PDB file of C-alpha atoms in Angstrom:
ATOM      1  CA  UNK A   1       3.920  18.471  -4.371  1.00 48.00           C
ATOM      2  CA  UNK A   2       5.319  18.119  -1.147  1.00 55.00           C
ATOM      3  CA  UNK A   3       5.487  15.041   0.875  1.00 69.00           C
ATOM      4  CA  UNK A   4       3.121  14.839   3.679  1.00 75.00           C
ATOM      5  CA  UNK A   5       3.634  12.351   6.653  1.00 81.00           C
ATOM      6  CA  UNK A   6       1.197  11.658   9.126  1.00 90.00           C
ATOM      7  CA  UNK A   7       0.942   8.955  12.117  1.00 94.00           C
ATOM      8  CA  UNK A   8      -1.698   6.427  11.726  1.00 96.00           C
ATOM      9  CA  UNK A   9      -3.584   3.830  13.770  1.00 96.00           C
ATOM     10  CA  UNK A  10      -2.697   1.089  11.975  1.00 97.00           C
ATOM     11  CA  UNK A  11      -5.058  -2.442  11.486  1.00 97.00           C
ATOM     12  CA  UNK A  12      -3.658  -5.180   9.244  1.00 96.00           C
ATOM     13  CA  UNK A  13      -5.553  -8.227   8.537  1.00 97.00           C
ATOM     14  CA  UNK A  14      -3.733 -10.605   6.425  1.00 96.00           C
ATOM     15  CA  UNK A  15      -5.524 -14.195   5.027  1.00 97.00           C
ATOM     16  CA  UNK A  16      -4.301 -17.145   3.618  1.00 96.00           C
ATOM     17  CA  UNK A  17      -5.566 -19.906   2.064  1.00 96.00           C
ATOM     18  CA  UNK A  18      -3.398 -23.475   1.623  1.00 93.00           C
ATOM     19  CA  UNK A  19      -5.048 -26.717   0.375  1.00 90.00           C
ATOM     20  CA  UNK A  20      -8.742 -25.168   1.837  1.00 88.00           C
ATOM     21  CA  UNK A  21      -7.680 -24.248   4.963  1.00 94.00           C
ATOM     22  CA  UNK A  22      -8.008 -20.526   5.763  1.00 96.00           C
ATOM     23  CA  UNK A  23      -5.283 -19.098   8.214  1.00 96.00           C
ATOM     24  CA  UNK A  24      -6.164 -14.933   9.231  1.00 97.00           C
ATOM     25  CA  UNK A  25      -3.664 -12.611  11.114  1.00 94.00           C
ATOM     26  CA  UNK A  26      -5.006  -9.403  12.298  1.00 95.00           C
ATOM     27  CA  UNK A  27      -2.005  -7.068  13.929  1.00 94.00           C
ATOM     28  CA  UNK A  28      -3.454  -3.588  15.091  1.00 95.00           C
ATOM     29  CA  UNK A  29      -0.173  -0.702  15.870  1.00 95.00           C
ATOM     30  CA  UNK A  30       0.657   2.881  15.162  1.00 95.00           C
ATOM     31  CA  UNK A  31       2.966   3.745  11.945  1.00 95.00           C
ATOM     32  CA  UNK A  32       3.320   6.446   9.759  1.00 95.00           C
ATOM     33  CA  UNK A  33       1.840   7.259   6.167  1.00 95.00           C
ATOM     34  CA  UNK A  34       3.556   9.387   3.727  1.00 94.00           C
ATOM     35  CA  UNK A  35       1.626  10.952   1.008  1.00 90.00           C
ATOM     36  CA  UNK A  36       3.623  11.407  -2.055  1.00 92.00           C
ATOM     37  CA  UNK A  37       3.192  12.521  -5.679  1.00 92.00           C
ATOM     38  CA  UNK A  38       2.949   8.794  -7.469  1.00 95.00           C
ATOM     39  CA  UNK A  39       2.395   6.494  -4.229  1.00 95.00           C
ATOM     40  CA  UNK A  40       1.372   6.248  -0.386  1.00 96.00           C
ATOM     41  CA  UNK A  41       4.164   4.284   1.917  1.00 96.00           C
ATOM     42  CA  UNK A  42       3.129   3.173   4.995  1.00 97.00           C
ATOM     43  CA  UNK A  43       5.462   2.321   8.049  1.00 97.00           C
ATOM     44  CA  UNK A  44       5.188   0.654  10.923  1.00 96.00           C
ATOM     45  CA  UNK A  45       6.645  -2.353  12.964  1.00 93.00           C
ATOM     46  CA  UNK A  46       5.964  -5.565  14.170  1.00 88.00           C
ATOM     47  CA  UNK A  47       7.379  -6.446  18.008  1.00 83.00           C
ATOM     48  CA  UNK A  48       8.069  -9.939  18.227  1.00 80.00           C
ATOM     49  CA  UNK A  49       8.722 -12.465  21.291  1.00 79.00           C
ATOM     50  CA  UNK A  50      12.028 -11.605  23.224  1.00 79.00           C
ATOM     51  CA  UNK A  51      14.969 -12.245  22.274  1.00 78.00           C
ATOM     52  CA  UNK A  52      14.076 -11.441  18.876  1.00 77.00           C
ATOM     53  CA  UNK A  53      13.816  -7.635  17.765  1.00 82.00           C
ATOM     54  CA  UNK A  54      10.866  -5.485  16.019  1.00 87.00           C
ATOM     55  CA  UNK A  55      10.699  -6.481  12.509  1.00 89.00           C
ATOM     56  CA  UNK A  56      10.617  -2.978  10.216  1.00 94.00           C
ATOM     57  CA  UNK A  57       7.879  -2.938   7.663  1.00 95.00           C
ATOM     58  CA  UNK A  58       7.510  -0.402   4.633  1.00 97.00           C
ATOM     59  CA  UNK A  59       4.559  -0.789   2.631  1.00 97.00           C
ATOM     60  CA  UNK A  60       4.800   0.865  -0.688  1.00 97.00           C
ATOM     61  CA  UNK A  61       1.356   1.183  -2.542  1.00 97.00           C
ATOM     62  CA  UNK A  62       1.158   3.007  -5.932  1.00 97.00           C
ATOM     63  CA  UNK A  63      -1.744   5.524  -6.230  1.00 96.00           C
ATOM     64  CA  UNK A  64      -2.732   4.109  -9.885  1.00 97.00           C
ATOM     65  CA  UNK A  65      -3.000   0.458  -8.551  1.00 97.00           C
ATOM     66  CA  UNK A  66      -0.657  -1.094 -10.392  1.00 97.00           C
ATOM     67  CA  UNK A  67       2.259  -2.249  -7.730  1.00 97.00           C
ATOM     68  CA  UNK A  68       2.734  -2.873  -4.012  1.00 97.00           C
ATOM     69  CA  UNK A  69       6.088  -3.563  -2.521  1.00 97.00           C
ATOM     70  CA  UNK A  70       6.625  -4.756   1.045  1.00 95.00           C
ATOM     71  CA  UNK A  71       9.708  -4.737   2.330  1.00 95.00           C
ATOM     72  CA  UNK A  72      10.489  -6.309   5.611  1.00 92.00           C
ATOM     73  CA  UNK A  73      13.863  -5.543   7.876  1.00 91.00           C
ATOM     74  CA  UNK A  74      15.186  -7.062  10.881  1.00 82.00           C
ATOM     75  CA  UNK A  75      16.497 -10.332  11.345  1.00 78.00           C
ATOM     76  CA  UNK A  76      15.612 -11.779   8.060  1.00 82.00           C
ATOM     77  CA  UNK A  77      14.816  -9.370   5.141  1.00 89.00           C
ATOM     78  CA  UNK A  78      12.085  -9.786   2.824  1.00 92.00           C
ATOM     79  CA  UNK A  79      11.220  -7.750  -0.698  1.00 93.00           C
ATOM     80  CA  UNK A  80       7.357  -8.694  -1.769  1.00 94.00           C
ATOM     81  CA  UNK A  81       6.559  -6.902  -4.934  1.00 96.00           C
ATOM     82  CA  UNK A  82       2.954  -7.758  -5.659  1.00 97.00           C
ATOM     83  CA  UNK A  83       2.262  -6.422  -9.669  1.00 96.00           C
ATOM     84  CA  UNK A  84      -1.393  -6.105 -10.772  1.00 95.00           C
ATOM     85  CA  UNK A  85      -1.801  -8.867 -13.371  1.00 92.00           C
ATOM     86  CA  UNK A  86       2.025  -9.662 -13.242  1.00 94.00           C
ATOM     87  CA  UNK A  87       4.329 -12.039 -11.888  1.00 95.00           C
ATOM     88  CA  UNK A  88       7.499 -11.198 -10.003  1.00 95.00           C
ATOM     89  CA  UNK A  89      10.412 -13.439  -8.320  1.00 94.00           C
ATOM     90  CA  UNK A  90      10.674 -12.505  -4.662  1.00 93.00           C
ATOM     91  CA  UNK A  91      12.833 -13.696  -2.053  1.00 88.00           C
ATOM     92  CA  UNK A  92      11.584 -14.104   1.233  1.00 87.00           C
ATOM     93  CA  UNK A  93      14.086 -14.383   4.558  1.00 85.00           C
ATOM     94  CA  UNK A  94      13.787 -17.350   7.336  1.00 83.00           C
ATOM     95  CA  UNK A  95      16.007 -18.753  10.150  1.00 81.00           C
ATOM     96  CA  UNK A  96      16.802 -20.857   7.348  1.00 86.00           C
ATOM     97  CA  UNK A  97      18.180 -18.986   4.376  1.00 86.00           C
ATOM     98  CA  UNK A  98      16.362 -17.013   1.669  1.00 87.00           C
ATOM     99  CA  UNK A  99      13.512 -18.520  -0.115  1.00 89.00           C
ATOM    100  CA  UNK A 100      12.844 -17.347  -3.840  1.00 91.00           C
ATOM    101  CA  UNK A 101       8.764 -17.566  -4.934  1.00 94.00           C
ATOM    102  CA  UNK A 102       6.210 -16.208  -6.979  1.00 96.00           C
ATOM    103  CA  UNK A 103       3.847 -13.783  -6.467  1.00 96.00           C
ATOM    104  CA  UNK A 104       0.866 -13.720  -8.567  1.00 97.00           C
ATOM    105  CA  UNK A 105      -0.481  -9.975  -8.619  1.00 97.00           C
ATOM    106  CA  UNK A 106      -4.542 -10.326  -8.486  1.00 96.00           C
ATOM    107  CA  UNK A 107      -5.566  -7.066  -7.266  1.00 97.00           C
ATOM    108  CA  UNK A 108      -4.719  -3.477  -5.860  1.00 97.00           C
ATOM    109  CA  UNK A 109      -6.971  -1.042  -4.471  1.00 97.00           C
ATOM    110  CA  UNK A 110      -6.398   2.199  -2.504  1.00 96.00           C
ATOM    111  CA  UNK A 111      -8.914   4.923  -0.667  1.00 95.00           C
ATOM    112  CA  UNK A 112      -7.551   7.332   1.760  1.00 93.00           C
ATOM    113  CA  UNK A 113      -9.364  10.883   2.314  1.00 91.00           C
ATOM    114  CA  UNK A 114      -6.516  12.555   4.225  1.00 86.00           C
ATOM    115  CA  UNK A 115      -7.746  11.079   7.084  1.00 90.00           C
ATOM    116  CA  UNK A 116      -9.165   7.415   7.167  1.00 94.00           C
ATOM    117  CA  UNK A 117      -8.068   4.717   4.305  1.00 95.00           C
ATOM    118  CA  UNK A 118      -8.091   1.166   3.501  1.00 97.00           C
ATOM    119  CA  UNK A 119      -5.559  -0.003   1.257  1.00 97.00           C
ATOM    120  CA  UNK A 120      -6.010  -4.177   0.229  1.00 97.00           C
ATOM    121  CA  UNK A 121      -4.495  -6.398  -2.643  1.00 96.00           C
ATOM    122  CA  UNK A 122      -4.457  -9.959  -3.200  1.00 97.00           C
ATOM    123  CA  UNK A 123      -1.609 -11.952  -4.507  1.00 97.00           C
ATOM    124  CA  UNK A 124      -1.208 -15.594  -4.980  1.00 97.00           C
ATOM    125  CA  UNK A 125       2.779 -17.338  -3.963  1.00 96.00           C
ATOM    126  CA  UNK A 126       4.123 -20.095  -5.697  1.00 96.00           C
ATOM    127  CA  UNK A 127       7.106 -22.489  -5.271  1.00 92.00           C
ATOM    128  CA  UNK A 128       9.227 -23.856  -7.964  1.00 85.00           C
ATOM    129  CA  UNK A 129       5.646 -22.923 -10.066  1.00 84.00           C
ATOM    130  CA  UNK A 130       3.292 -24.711  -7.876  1.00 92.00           C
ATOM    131  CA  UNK A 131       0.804 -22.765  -5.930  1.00 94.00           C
ATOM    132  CA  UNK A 132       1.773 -22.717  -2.267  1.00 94.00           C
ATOM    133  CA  UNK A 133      -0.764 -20.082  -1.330  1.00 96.00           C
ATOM    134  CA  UNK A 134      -3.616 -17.301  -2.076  1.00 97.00           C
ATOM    135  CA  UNK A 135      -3.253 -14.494   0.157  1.00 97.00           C
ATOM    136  CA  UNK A 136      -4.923 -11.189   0.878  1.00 97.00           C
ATOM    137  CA  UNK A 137      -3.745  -8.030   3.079  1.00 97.00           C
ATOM    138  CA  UNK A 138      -6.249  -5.545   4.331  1.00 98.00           C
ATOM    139  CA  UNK A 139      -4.587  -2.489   5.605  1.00 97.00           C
ATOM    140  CA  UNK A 140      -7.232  -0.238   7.670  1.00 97.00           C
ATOM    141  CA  UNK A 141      -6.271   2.906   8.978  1.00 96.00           C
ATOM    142  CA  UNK A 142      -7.035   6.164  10.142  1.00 95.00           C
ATOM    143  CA  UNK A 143      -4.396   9.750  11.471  1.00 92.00           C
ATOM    144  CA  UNK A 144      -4.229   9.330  15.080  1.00 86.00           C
ATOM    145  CA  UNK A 145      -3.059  12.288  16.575  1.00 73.00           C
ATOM    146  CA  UNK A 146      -1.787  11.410  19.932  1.00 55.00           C
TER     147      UNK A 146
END
């Protein structure tokens, strides 16, 4: 099968929850979606406050529900993988060095029609084995031809 890329208006709404508070991001932008044989990767980027440049997302999300993995380039690099009913180290990149965490995989779940799709999971991150968060990511999306 060939690979088929499109470009996408792009809505991400990303909750989390610490110690019963509830924090929610919502970031709406244009990216890209490639279609391929075992998964659907989704690119865009995020434009932060001058001087600091676009971060460069890649969301990889496999078509049998099973893994995500969000990758994050630009100033400080991040590798999320997010494993259905799994557990994976991740490190995650701040002004102050790398940070190395759990994620929790709680649930995957993918729907795209060629056209419109909604991709969420769920994950949970802990530090040093104690729960620092419980986080979802709602991707919502739909070709934009312009």
């Amino acid at each position: 099968m060939d690979k088929e890329i499109n470009n996408i208006l792009l809505e991400v709404i990303g909750t989390q929850r610490i110690d019963g508070q509830k924090d929610k991001t919502e970031l709406t932008t244009v990216g890209t979606i490639e279609h391929q044989e075992d998964c659907y990767i989704i690119k865009y980027s995020e434009q932060q406050d001058p001087p600091f440049a676009p971060i460069d997302v890649t969301v990889k999300i496999f078509k049998d529900e099973s893994l995500v993995e969000m990758t994050r380039s630009g100033a400080y690099e991040s590798r999320l993988i997010i494993e259905k009913s799994g557990r994976n180290l991740c490190h995650y990149g701040t002004e102050y060095g790398d940070i190395l965490m759990g994620i929790a995989g709680h649930s995957i779940e993918t729907s795209y029609d060629g056209t419109n799709g909604r991709f969420s999971f769920r994950y949970d991150i802990d530090l040093n084995g104690a729960l620092a968060s419980r986080n979802e990511v709602e991707m919502v999306f739909r070709n934009n031809q312009e």
